[in-house]
Coordinates of C-alpha atoms in Angstrom, one line a residue:
M1 CA 75.0 -44.2 -83.2
N2 CA 75.7 -42.5 -86.5
I3 CA 79.1 -41.8 -88.2
I4 CA 79.4 -38.3 -86.7
D5 CA 78.9 -39.6 -83.2
K6 CA 81.5 -42.3 -83.8
A7 CA 84.1 -39.8 -85.1
I8 CA 83.5 -37.5 -82.1
E9 CA 83.8 -40.5 -79.7
A10 CA 87.2 -41.3 -81.2
F11 CA 88.6 -37.8 -80.8
N12 CA 86.6 -36.5 -77.8
P13 CA 84.8 -39.1 -75.7
A14 CA 83.5 -36.5 -73.2
A15 CA 81.7 -34.6 -75.9
A16 CA 80.3 -37.8 -77.4
L17 CA 79.0 -38.7 -73.9
K18 CA 77.2 -35.4 -73.6
R19 CA 75.7 -35.8 -77.1
Q20 CA 74.4 -39.3 -76.1
Q21 CA 72.9 -38.0 -72.9
A22 CA 71.2 -35.2 -74.7
R23 CA 69.8 -37.7 -77.2
M24 CA 68.5 -40.0 -74.4
G25 CA 66.9 -36.9 -72.8
M26 CA 65.1 -36.1 -76.0
E27 CA 63.9 -39.7 -76.3
L28 CA 62.6 -39.5 -72.7
I29 CA 60.7 -36.3 -73.5
R30 CA 59.1 -37.9 -76.5
T31 CA 58.1 -40.9 -74.4
F32 CA 56.3 -38.7 -71.9
Q33 CA 54.8 -36.4 -74.5
N34 CA 51.1 -35.5 -74.2
S35 CA 48.7 -38.3 -75.1
G36 CA 45.0 -38.7 -75.0
Y37 CA 43.2 -36.0 -73.1
D38 CA 46.6 -34.5 -72.2
E39 CA 46.5 -32.9 -75.6
S40 CA 43.1 -31.3 -75.0
G41 CA 40.9 -30.9 -72.0
A42 CA 43.5 -32.1 -69.5
S43 CA 46.4 -30.1 -70.9
R44 CA 48.5 -28.1 -68.4
T45 CA 50.8 -26.6 -71.1
K46 CA 48.4 -24.9 -73.4
N47 CA 48.1 -21.2 -72.9
S48 CA 44.3 -21.4 -72.7
M49 CA 44.5 -24.1 -70.0
R50 CA 47.4 -22.9 -67.7
G51 CA 45.2 -20.7 -65.6
W52 CA 42.4 -23.3 -65.2
S53 CA 42.9 -25.0 -61.9
A54 CA 39.7 -27.0 -61.6
R55 CA 39.5 -29.2 -58.5
S56 CA 36.6 -31.5 -57.7
K57 CA 35.9 -32.9 -54.2
S58 CA 33.1 -34.9 -52.7
P59 CA 29.5 -34.0 -53.5
Q60 CA 29.2 -32.6 -50.0
E61 CA 32.2 -30.4 -50.4
D62 CA 31.3 -29.3 -54.0
I63 CA 27.6 -28.9 -53.5
D64 CA 26.5 -28.7 -49.8
K65 CA 29.1 -26.0 -48.9
N66 CA 27.8 -23.7 -51.6
L67 CA 24.1 -24.4 -51.3
P68 CA 23.2 -21.4 -49.0
T69 CA 24.7 -19.0 -51.5
L70 CA 23.2 -20.8 -54.5
R71 CA 19.8 -20.8 -52.9
Q72 CA 19.8 -17.1 -52.1
R73 CA 21.0 -16.0 -55.5
S74 CA 18.5 -18.3 -57.2
R75 CA 15.6 -16.7 -55.2
S76 CA 17.0 -13.3 -55.9
L77 CA 17.0 -14.0 -59.7
Y78 CA 13.5 -15.4 -59.5
M79 CA 12.3 -12.2 -57.8
S80 CA 14.2 -9.8 -60.0
A81 CA 15.2 -11.4 -63.4
P82 CA 12.4 -11.9 -65.9
L83 CA 14.1 -14.8 -67.7
A84 CA 14.7 -16.6 -64.4
A85 CA 11.1 -16.2 -63.4
S86 CA 10.0 -17.4 -66.9
A87 CA 12.2 -20.5 -66.7
I88 CA 10.7 -21.6 -63.3
K89 CA 7.1 -20.7 -64.1
T90 CA 7.3 -22.3 -67.5
N91 CA 8.3 -25.6 -65.8
R92 CA 5.5 -25.1 -63.2
T93 CA 2.9 -24.5 -65.8
N94 CA 3.9 -27.4 -68.0
V95 CA 5.0 -30.0 -65.5
V96 CA 2.2 -29.6 -63.0
G97 CA -0.2 -27.1 -64.3
E98 CA -3.5 -27.4 -62.3
G99 CA -2.1 -30.5 -60.7
L100 CA -1.1 -34.1 -61.5
K101 CA -4.4 -36.0 -61.3
L102 CA -4.6 -39.6 -60.1
K103 CA -5.6 -42.4 -62.6
S104 CA -5.7 -45.6 -60.7
T105 CA -4.4 -48.6 -62.7
I106 CA -4.5 -51.7 -60.5
D107 CA -3.0 -55.0 -61.7
Y108 CA -6.4 -56.7 -61.8
S109 CA -5.1 -59.9 -63.5
Y110 CA -2.7 -60.5 -60.6
L111 CA -5.5 -59.8 -58.1
G112 CA -7.9 -62.1 -59.9
M113 CA -10.5 -59.4 -60.6
T114 CA -12.6 -59.0 -63.7
P115 CA -12.1 -55.9 -65.8
E116 CA -15.5 -54.6 -64.7
A117 CA -14.8 -55.1 -61.0
A118 CA -11.3 -53.5 -61.4
A119 CA -12.8 -50.5 -63.2
E120 CA -15.3 -50.0 -60.3
W121 CA -12.6 -50.4 -57.7
Q122 CA -10.4 -47.8 -59.5
R123 CA -13.3 -45.3 -59.7
Q124 CA -14.0 -45.7 -56.0
A125 CA -10.3 -45.2 -55.1
E126 CA -10.2 -42.1 -57.3
R127 CA -13.3 -40.7 -55.6
E128 CA -11.9 -41.3 -52.1
F129 CA -8.6 -39.7 -53.1
E130 CA -10.3 -36.7 -54.6
L131 CA -12.2 -36.3 -51.3
W132 CA -8.8 -35.9 -49.5
A133 CA -6.8 -34.1 -52.3
K134 CA -9.3 -31.4 -53.1
S135 CA -9.7 -30.3 -49.5
K136 CA -7.4 -27.8 -47.8
F137 CA -7.5 -30.1 -44.7
C138 CA -4.9 -32.3 -46.5
D139 CA -2.5 -29.5 -45.8
A140 CA -1.1 -29.4 -42.3
I141 CA -1.4 -25.6 -42.3
R142 CA -4.7 -25.7 -44.2
S143 CA -3.5 -23.3 -46.8
N144 CA -3.6 -25.3 -50.1
N145 CA -5.1 -28.5 -51.5
F146 CA -2.9 -31.3 -52.7
Y147 CA -2.7 -30.0 -56.3
E148 CA -1.7 -26.6 -55.1
I149 CA 0.9 -28.2 -52.9
Q150 CA 2.3 -29.9 -55.9
Q151 CA 2.9 -26.5 -57.6
T152 CA 4.6 -25.1 -54.6
A153 CA 6.7 -28.2 -54.1
L154 CA 7.9 -28.1 -57.7
M155 CA 8.8 -24.4 -57.5
S156 CA 10.6 -25.0 -54.2
W157 CA 12.5 -27.8 -55.8
L158 CA 13.6 -25.7 -58.7
M159 CA 14.4 -22.6 -56.7
N160 CA 16.1 -24.2 -53.7
G161 CA 17.4 -27.4 -55.2
D162 CA 15.1 -29.6 -53.1
A163 CA 11.7 -29.6 -51.4
C164 CA 11.0 -31.2 -48.1
V165 CA 7.6 -32.8 -47.3
L166 CA 6.7 -34.0 -43.8
V167 CA 4.0 -36.7 -43.4
E168 CA 1.9 -36.0 -40.4
Y169 CA -1.4 -37.2 -39.0
E170 CA -4.4 -35.6 -37.2
R171 CA -7.5 -37.2 -35.7
P172 CA -10.2 -37.8 -38.4
T173 CA -13.5 -36.0 -38.0
K174 CA -17.0 -36.8 -39.3
F175 CA -16.7 -34.1 -42.0
F176 CA -13.2 -35.1 -43.0
P177 CA -12.6 -38.8 -42.5
Y178 CA -8.8 -38.9 -43.2
G179 CA -6.1 -38.0 -40.8
L180 CA -3.2 -37.8 -43.3
R181 CA -1.6 -34.4 -43.5
V182 CA 1.1 -33.0 -45.8
R183 CA 3.5 -30.3 -44.5
L184 CA 5.8 -28.6 -47.0
I185 CA 8.7 -26.8 -45.5
E186 CA 11.5 -24.7 -47.0
S187 CA 14.7 -26.7 -47.6
D188 CA 16.8 -24.2 -45.6
R189 CA 15.3 -25.6 -42.4
V190 CA 16.8 -29.0 -43.1
S191 CA 20.2 -28.2 -41.5
T192 CA 22.8 -29.5 -39.2
P193 CA 22.1 -28.7 -35.5
H194 CA 23.7 -25.6 -34.0
T195 CA 24.7 -24.1 -37.3
T196 CA 24.0 -20.4 -38.0
G197 CA 23.6 -18.2 -41.0
N198 CA 25.2 -19.6 -44.2
T199 CA 27.6 -22.0 -42.5
V200 CA 27.5 -25.7 -43.4
N201 CA 29.2 -28.1 -41.0
L202 CA 30.3 -31.3 -42.9
Y203 CA 31.8 -33.0 -39.9
A204 CA 28.9 -33.0 -37.4
K205 CA 27.7 -36.1 -35.6
D206 CA 24.5 -37.0 -33.8
L207 CA 25.3 -37.1 -30.1
Q208 CA 23.0 -40.0 -29.4
T209 CA 23.5 -42.3 -32.4
G210 CA 27.0 -41.2 -33.5
N211 CA 25.9 -41.0 -37.1
R212 CA 27.3 -38.4 -39.5
I213 CA 25.1 -35.5 -40.4
Y214 CA 25.6 -33.8 -43.8
N215 CA 23.6 -30.6 -44.1
G216 CA 20.8 -31.8 -42.0
V217 CA 20.8 -35.4 -43.4
E218 CA 21.8 -38.1 -41.0
L219 CA 23.5 -41.2 -42.4
N220 CA 24.4 -44.5 -40.8
D221 CA 27.7 -46.3 -41.3
A222 CA 26.4 -47.8 -44.5
G223 CA 25.7 -44.4 -46.0
Q224 CA 21.9 -44.9 -45.7
I225 CA 19.6 -41.9 -44.9
V226 CA 18.1 -42.6 -41.4
A227 CA 16.9 -39.2 -40.3
Y228 CA 16.6 -35.5 -41.1
H229 CA 17.3 -32.6 -38.7
I230 CA 14.8 -29.8 -39.0
C231 CA 15.2 -26.3 -37.5
S232 CA 12.3 -24.5 -36.0
T233 CA 13.1 -21.3 -37.9
Y234 CA 15.1 -20.1 -40.9
P235 CA 18.9 -19.8 -40.8
N236 CA 18.9 -16.0 -41.7
S237 CA 15.6 -15.0 -40.1
N238 CA 15.6 -11.8 -38.0
L239 CA 12.7 -13.0 -35.9
H240 CA 13.7 -13.3 -32.3
T241 CA 12.7 -17.0 -31.9
E242 CA 14.8 -19.7 -30.3
K243 CA 16.3 -22.2 -32.7
K244 CA 15.5 -25.8 -32.0
W245 CA 16.3 -28.8 -34.1
T246 CA 14.0 -31.8 -34.3
R247 CA 15.3 -35.2 -35.4
V248 CA 12.7 -36.9 -37.7
K249 CA 13.3 -40.5 -38.7
A250 CA 13.2 -41.0 -42.5
F251 CA 11.0 -44.1 -42.2
G252 CA 8.7 -45.5 -39.5
D253 CA 10.4 -48.3 -37.5
K254 CA 7.3 -50.6 -37.6
T255 CA 5.5 -49.6 -40.8
G256 CA 8.4 -48.6 -43.1
I257 CA 6.2 -45.6 -44.1
P258 CA 8.3 -42.5 -45.0
N259 CA 8.0 -39.7 -42.5
V260 CA 10.0 -37.3 -44.8
L261 CA 9.9 -37.0 -48.6
M262 CA 12.9 -35.1 -50.1
I263 CA 12.3 -34.1 -53.7
Y264 CA 15.4 -33.3 -55.7
E265 CA 17.4 -34.3 -58.7
T266 CA 20.6 -36.3 -58.1
E267 CA 23.6 -35.3 -60.2
R268 CA 26.3 -37.3 -58.5
P269 CA 26.5 -40.6 -56.5
E270 CA 26.3 -40.2 -52.7
Q271 CA 24.6 -36.8 -53.1
Y272 CA 22.0 -36.1 -50.4
R273 CA 20.9 -32.5 -51.2
G274 CA 19.7 -31.0 -54.5
V275 CA 21.2 -28.2 -56.6
P276 CA 19.0 -25.2 -57.6
Y277 CA 17.8 -25.4 -61.2
L278 CA 19.3 -22.0 -62.1
A279 CA 22.7 -22.8 -60.6
P280 CA 24.5 -23.3 -64.0
V281 CA 23.3 -20.0 -65.4
I282 CA 23.2 -17.8 -62.3
D283 CA 26.1 -15.7 -63.6
S284 CA 24.7 -15.4 -67.2
L285 CA 21.3 -14.4 -65.9
K286 CA 22.7 -11.8 -63.6
Q287 CA 24.9 -10.2 -66.3
L288 CA 22.0 -10.3 -68.7
T289 CA 19.7 -8.6 -66.1
R290 CA 22.3 -5.9 -65.5
Y291 CA 22.7 -5.3 -69.2
S292 CA 18.9 -5.1 -69.7
E293 CA 18.6 -2.7 -66.8
A294 CA 21.4 -0.5 -68.2
E295 CA 19.8 -0.4 -71.7
Q296 CA 16.4 0.3 -70.1
M297 CA 17.8 3.2 -68.1
A298 CA 19.6 4.6 -71.1
A299 CA 16.3 4.6 -73.1
V300 CA 14.5 6.4 -70.3
I301 CA 17.3 9.0 -70.0
N302 CA 17.3 9.6 -73.7
G303 CA 13.6 10.2 -73.5
F304 CA 14.0 13.0 -71.0
F305 CA 14.1 16.6 -72.0
T306 CA 16.1 18.1 -69.2
V307 CA 17.5 21.7 -69.3
F308 CA 20.6 22.9 -67.4
I309 CA 20.9 26.7 -67.1
T310 CA 24.1 28.4 -66.2
S311 CA 23.9 32.1 -65.1
E312 CA 26.9 34.3 -65.4
S313 CA 25.6 36.6 -62.7
G314 CA 24.7 33.8 -60.3
A315 CA 21.0 34.6 -60.4
Q316 CA 19.0 31.6 -59.3
D317 CA 15.6 32.8 -60.5
V318 CA 14.3 32.2 -64.1
G319 CA 11.0 32.8 -65.7
F320 CA 10.1 29.2 -66.2
T321 CA 10.4 26.0 -64.1
G322 CA 10.3 22.3 -64.7
V323 CA 7.5 19.9 -64.4
V324 CA 8.1 19.1 -60.7
P325 CA 6.6 21.7 -58.5
E326 CA 8.7 23.3 -55.8
G327 CA 8.7 21.3 -52.6
E328 CA 8.1 18.0 -54.4
E329 CA 11.6 17.4 -55.6
V330 CA 13.3 14.2 -54.5
T331 CA 16.1 16.4 -53.1
N332 CA 16.8 20.1 -53.4
D333 CA 20.4 20.3 -52.1
N334 CA 23.1 22.1 -54.1
V335 CA 25.1 18.9 -55.0
S336 CA 22.3 16.9 -56.6
Y337 CA 20.4 17.5 -59.8
E338 CA 17.4 15.6 -61.1
L339 CA 16.7 14.2 -64.5
G340 CA 13.1 14.1 -65.7
P341 CA 10.7 15.0 -68.5
G342 CA 10.7 18.7 -68.8
M343 CA 13.0 19.2 -65.8
V344 CA 14.9 22.5 -65.4
N345 CA 18.0 22.7 -63.2
M346 CA 19.8 25.9 -62.3
L347 CA 23.6 25.4 -62.1
N348 CA 25.8 27.3 -59.7
P349 CA 28.3 29.8 -61.2
G350 CA 31.3 27.9 -62.8
E351 CA 29.4 24.5 -62.9
K352 CA 29.1 22.7 -66.2
V353 CA 27.2 19.5 -67.1
E354 CA 28.7 17.0 -69.5
I355 CA 26.7 13.8 -70.3
A356 CA 28.6 10.9 -71.9
D357 CA 26.8 9.9 -75.0
A358 CA 27.4 6.2 -75.5
K359 CA 24.8 5.9 -78.3
R360 CA 22.4 3.9 -76.1
P361 CA 20.2 2.1 -76.3
S362 CA 22.1 -0.2 -78.6
T363 CA 20.5 -1.3 -81.9
N364 CA 21.9 -4.7 -81.3
F365 CA 20.1 -5.1 -77.9
D366 CA 17.4 -7.5 -79.2
A367 CA 19.9 -9.7 -81.1
F368 CA 22.3 -9.9 -78.2
V369 CA 19.5 -10.8 -75.6
T370 CA 18.1 -13.4 -78.0
A371 CA 21.5 -15.0 -78.5
L372 CA 22.2 -15.1 -74.8
S373 CA 18.7 -16.4 -74.1
K374 CA 19.3 -19.3 -76.4
Y375 CA 22.5 -20.0 -74.5
I376 CA 20.7 -19.9 -71.2
G377 CA 17.7 -22.0 -72.5
A378 CA 20.0 -24.7 -73.7
A379 CA 21.4 -25.2 -70.2
L380 CA 17.9 -25.2 -68.7
E381 CA 16.4 -27.5 -71.4
I382 CA 13.9 -24.8 -72.4
P383 CA 13.9 -23.6 -76.1
V384 CA 14.2 -19.9 -76.4
E385 CA 10.7 -19.8 -77.9
L386 CA 9.2 -21.1 -74.7
L387 CA 11.6 -19.1 -72.5
T388 CA 10.7 -15.8 -74.0
K389 CA 7.2 -16.8 -75.2
N390 CA 8.0 -15.6 -78.7
F391 CA 6.8 -18.0 -81.3
T392 CA 7.9 -16.6 -84.7
S393 CA 9.6 -19.6 -86.2
S394 CA 8.1 -21.9 -88.8
Y395 CA 5.7 -24.7 -87.9
S396 CA 8.4 -27.4 -88.1
A397 CA 10.9 -25.4 -86.0
S398 CA 8.3 -24.5 -83.4
R399 CA 7.1 -28.1 -83.2
A400 CA 10.6 -29.4 -82.8
A401 CA 11.3 -26.9 -80.0
L402 CA 8.1 -27.9 -78.3
L403 CA 8.8 -31.6 -78.5
E404 CA 12.3 -31.1 -77.2
A405 CA 11.0 -29.1 -74.2
W406 CA 8.4 -31.7 -73.4
K407 CA 11.1 -34.4 -73.1
A408 CA 12.4 -32.4 -70.1
F409 CA 8.9 -31.6 -68.8
R410 CA 7.9 -35.2 -68.8
M411 CA 11.1 -36.3 -67.1
K412 CA 10.5 -33.7 -64.3
R413 CA 6.8 -34.8 -64.0
A414 CA 8.0 -38.5 -63.6
W415 CA 10.4 -37.4 -60.8
L416 CA 7.7 -35.4 -59.0
A417 CA 5.2 -38.3 -59.3
A418 CA 7.7 -40.9 -58.1
D419 CA 9.2 -38.8 -55.2
F420 CA 6.0 -37.1 -54.0
C421 CA 2.6 -38.0 -55.5
Q422 CA 2.9 -41.8 -55.6
P423 CA 4.3 -42.1 -52.0
I424 CA 1.5 -39.9 -50.7
Y425 CA -1.1 -41.9 -52.6
E426 CA 0.3 -45.2 -51.2
I427 CA 0.2 -43.7 -47.6
F428 CA -3.4 -42.6 -48.3
L429 CA -4.4 -46.1 -49.5
I430 CA -3.1 -47.6 -46.2
E431 CA -5.4 -45.3 -44.2
A432 CA -8.4 -45.7 -46.6
I433 CA -8.2 -49.5 -46.6
S434 CA -7.4 -49.8 -42.8
S435 CA -10.4 -47.6 -42.0
G436 CA -12.7 -49.7 -44.2
R437 CA -13.5 -47.0 -46.8
L438 CA -11.9 -49.1 -49.5
K439 CA -11.9 -52.9 -49.7
A440 CA -8.7 -54.6 -50.7
P441 CA -8.3 -58.2 -49.5
G442 CA -4.7 -59.2 -48.8
F443 CA -3.4 -55.6 -49.0
F444 CA -1.6 -55.9 -45.6
L445 CA -0.5 -59.5 -46.0
D446 CA 1.5 -59.6 -49.2
P447 CA 3.7 -56.8 -50.6
M448 CA 2.9 -58.0 -54.2
I449 CA -0.8 -57.5 -53.5
K450 CA -0.2 -54.1 -52.0
K451 CA 1.8 -53.1 -55.1
A452 CA -0.9 -54.4 -57.4
Y453 CA -3.5 -52.2 -55.6
S454 CA -1.2 -49.2 -55.6
G455 CA -0.7 -48.9 -59.3
A456 CA -1.4 -45.4 -60.6
Q457 CA -0.7 -42.9 -63.4
W458 CA -0.3 -39.2 -62.7
N459 CA -1.6 -37.1 -65.6
G460 CA -0.9 -33.4 -65.9
P461 CA -1.4 -30.7 -68.6
A462 CA -1.2 -31.8 -72.2
Q463 CA 1.6 -30.7 -74.5
G464 CA -0.7 -28.5 -76.7
M465 CA -1.0 -28.4 -80.4
I466 CA 0.5 -26.0 -82.9
D467 CA -1.6 -27.3 -85.8
P468 CA -4.5 -29.3 -84.3
V469 CA -5.7 -30.7 -87.6
K470 CA -2.4 -32.2 -88.5
E471 CA -1.8 -33.6 -85.0
V472 CA -5.3 -35.1 -84.6
N473 CA -4.9 -36.8 -88.0
A474 CA -1.5 -38.1 -86.8
A475 CA -3.1 -39.4 -83.6
K476 CA -5.8 -41.2 -85.7
E477 CA -3.1 -42.9 -87.8
R478 CA -1.2 -44.0 -84.7
I479 CA -4.3 -45.6 -83.3
S480 CA -5.3 -47.2 -86.6
I481 CA -1.9 -49.0 -87.0
G482 CA -1.8 -50.1 -83.3
I483 CA 1.2 -48.1 -82.0
S484 CA -1.0 -46.0 -79.6
T485 CA -4.3 -46.2 -77.8
R486 CA -7.3 -43.8 -77.5
Q487 CA -6.6 -43.5 -73.8
K488 CA -2.9 -42.5 -74.3
E489 CA -3.8 -40.1 -77.1
T490 CA -6.5 -38.5 -75.0
I491 CA -4.0 -38.0 -72.1
E492 CA -1.3 -36.6 -74.3
M493 CA -3.4 -34.3 -76.4
T494 CA -5.9 -32.9 -73.9
G495 CA -4.9 -34.3 -70.5
G496 CA -8.4 -35.8 -70.3
D497 CA -9.8 -39.3 -69.6
F498 CA -11.0 -41.4 -72.5
E499 CA -13.5 -43.4 -70.6
A500 CA -15.1 -40.3 -69.1
N501 CA -15.2 -38.7 -72.6
V502 CA -17.0 -41.8 -74.0
A503 CA -19.5 -41.8 -71.2
Q504 CA -20.1 -38.0 -71.7
L505 CA -20.4 -38.3 -75.5
A506 CA -23.0 -41.1 -75.0
R507 CA -25.1 -38.9 -72.8
E508 CA -24.8 -36.0 -75.2
N509 CA -25.8 -38.1 -78.2
D510 CA -28.8 -39.4 -76.3
L511 CA -29.8 -35.9 -75.4
M512 CA -29.5 -34.6 -78.9
K513 CA -31.5 -37.5 -80.3
E514 CA -34.2 -36.9 -77.7
Y515 CA -34.6 -33.3 -79.0
G516 CA -34.4 -34.4 -82.6
I517 CA -31.1 -32.7 -83.3
S518 CA -29.0 -34.4 -86.0
G519 CA -25.2 -34.3 -86.2
A520 CA -24.6 -36.4 -83.1
A521 CA -21.2 -38.0 -82.9
P522 CA -21.3 -41.7 -83.8
S523 CA -21.0 -44.1 -80.9
A524 CA -18.7 -46.3 -82.9
P525 CA -16.3 -45.7 -85.8
A526 CA -18.0 -45.4 -89.2
E527 CA -17.4 -48.1 -91.8
N528 CA -15.2 -47.3 -94.7
K529 CA -17.2 -45.6 -97.5
T530 CA -16.4 -44.5 -101.0
E531 CA -15.9 -40.8 -101.7
K532 CA -19.3 -40.7 -103.6
E533 CA -21.1 -42.3 -100.6
N534 CA -19.6 -39.7 -98.3
V535 CA -20.7 -36.8 -100.6
D536 CA -24.2 -38.3 -100.8
D537 CA -24.4 -38.6 -97.0
E538 CA -23.2 -34.9 -96.6
E539 CA -25.9 -33.8 -99.1
G540 CA -28.6 -35.8 -97.3
N541 CA -27.5 -34.4 -93.9
E542 CA -27.9 -30.8 -95.3
E543 CA -31.4 -31.6 -96.6
D544 CA -32.5 -33.2 -93.3
K545 CA -30.9 -30.6 -91.1
V546 CA -33.3 -29.2 -88.5
P547 CA -32.8 -25.5 -87.7
E548 CA -31.6 -24.8 -84.2
H549 CA -33.8 -22.8 -81.8
G550 CA -34.0 -19.3 -83.0
D551 CA -32.5 -20.0 -86.4
T552 CA -34.9 -19.3 -89.4
G553 CA -32.5 -20.8 -91.9
A554 CA -32.5 -17.5 -93.9
E555 CA -29.3 -15.6 -94.5
G556 CA -29.0 -11.9 -93.7
Q557 CA -32.5 -11.6 -92.2

């Protein structure tokens, strides 16, 4: 207490008490003053934050309830917004391309096999899988082969948030010895029984098991996925077909083999359905599409030469007409007028046409669209160069953008391989080995042996090269210092198979030697030579060169 307070206390204790209470109140306010995130993102006092009432609930309430709307808007954008279609198709082309191809990589050391025996087993497994994968009979509806199903599955995953694959079987035939079938269905059909339209019931239970059902996914008391409920038709379909739901167990009771494969990206713990890829940018994409359409229409209207004629006498007949012949107009009523190149419209007496000139199209259109495309691309992990297919930056900038994009592409490829391709391959191996088409001792006796035989890589399209010379030289350097292998570089640069390349090169070299053609690629790396020796070799090659068939060796003849 200071001197003033003591003086007031002596003459007016009541006033001194009020001052002390006020001081204590101020101290209390200071004690509870904003701290940490209270001063920024969690502030409720800042003017910029007062109207922001964000509330987060369970993944089912935040995600599942909004999925029907998100899916329909995502599909609408894919069908009507160029940037949305580009984002999804760019992923399809780079993640899957022509299809993720199997490269068997068994753990031969654990299996006690020699490298030669392992290589032969791997080649045979790849042949058998190609027999199944390249046939449309692998598809339950016989529409696509396995590699085309991969493309559709990825696009369904991106557009709808998840893709649902049913594992089915048919009786093998003499012309197709495998009974494994893959059925890809739209994610909308995985729904809670007795729901209609866009409704999502988060409180349903299976009448027989008593398990909870979240948006078609049935969980036991431990929160484990035990079954999926699949509708016989689409929620918003106008086809007059009866809706029936089938309960499909997630895994076989005896074999543990998955009956249903759900492909989706998990954003939050305890999430059972995926979110459409375009969900974070739906609003931005729609606004950009509307803006682009408005600018496009403004440009079209500005390109028209339309004449409006007003007659004081009310005459409706003039000596010239527009480019649209009489009777072919869209409408010829008295309240509608058409715009078009060379169009002539007769106005009624007293009518006047005023067209608002907003100076469109805007000269800033390209800059604005590019800026917003960067904003959208950042959320989708696609650089604007790839999103718009406009490569005008420097080599370094373009390469950096491509490398950044491929981080996301490789991650999605790994997800697709782990959630779809690898499980299907392991199910295929079970049938191939049990039928005797592949020999794998101990496969059904020990899970470790089964895992050793099931090892595989899934290789897709290569990244591509902006400057092939620079990147090939960089690959050579990585191999020479031991931080990469020829097999890895072949996969990453061309998507090919190094062993197949070596075998093919050997055949080509033998063929060229047989016909006496020089310049065949060496079968082994050449020894280090001095610059003079290399020059001498090049001069000797020029002197010994044999003209190809039809080449006289003369210039300009």
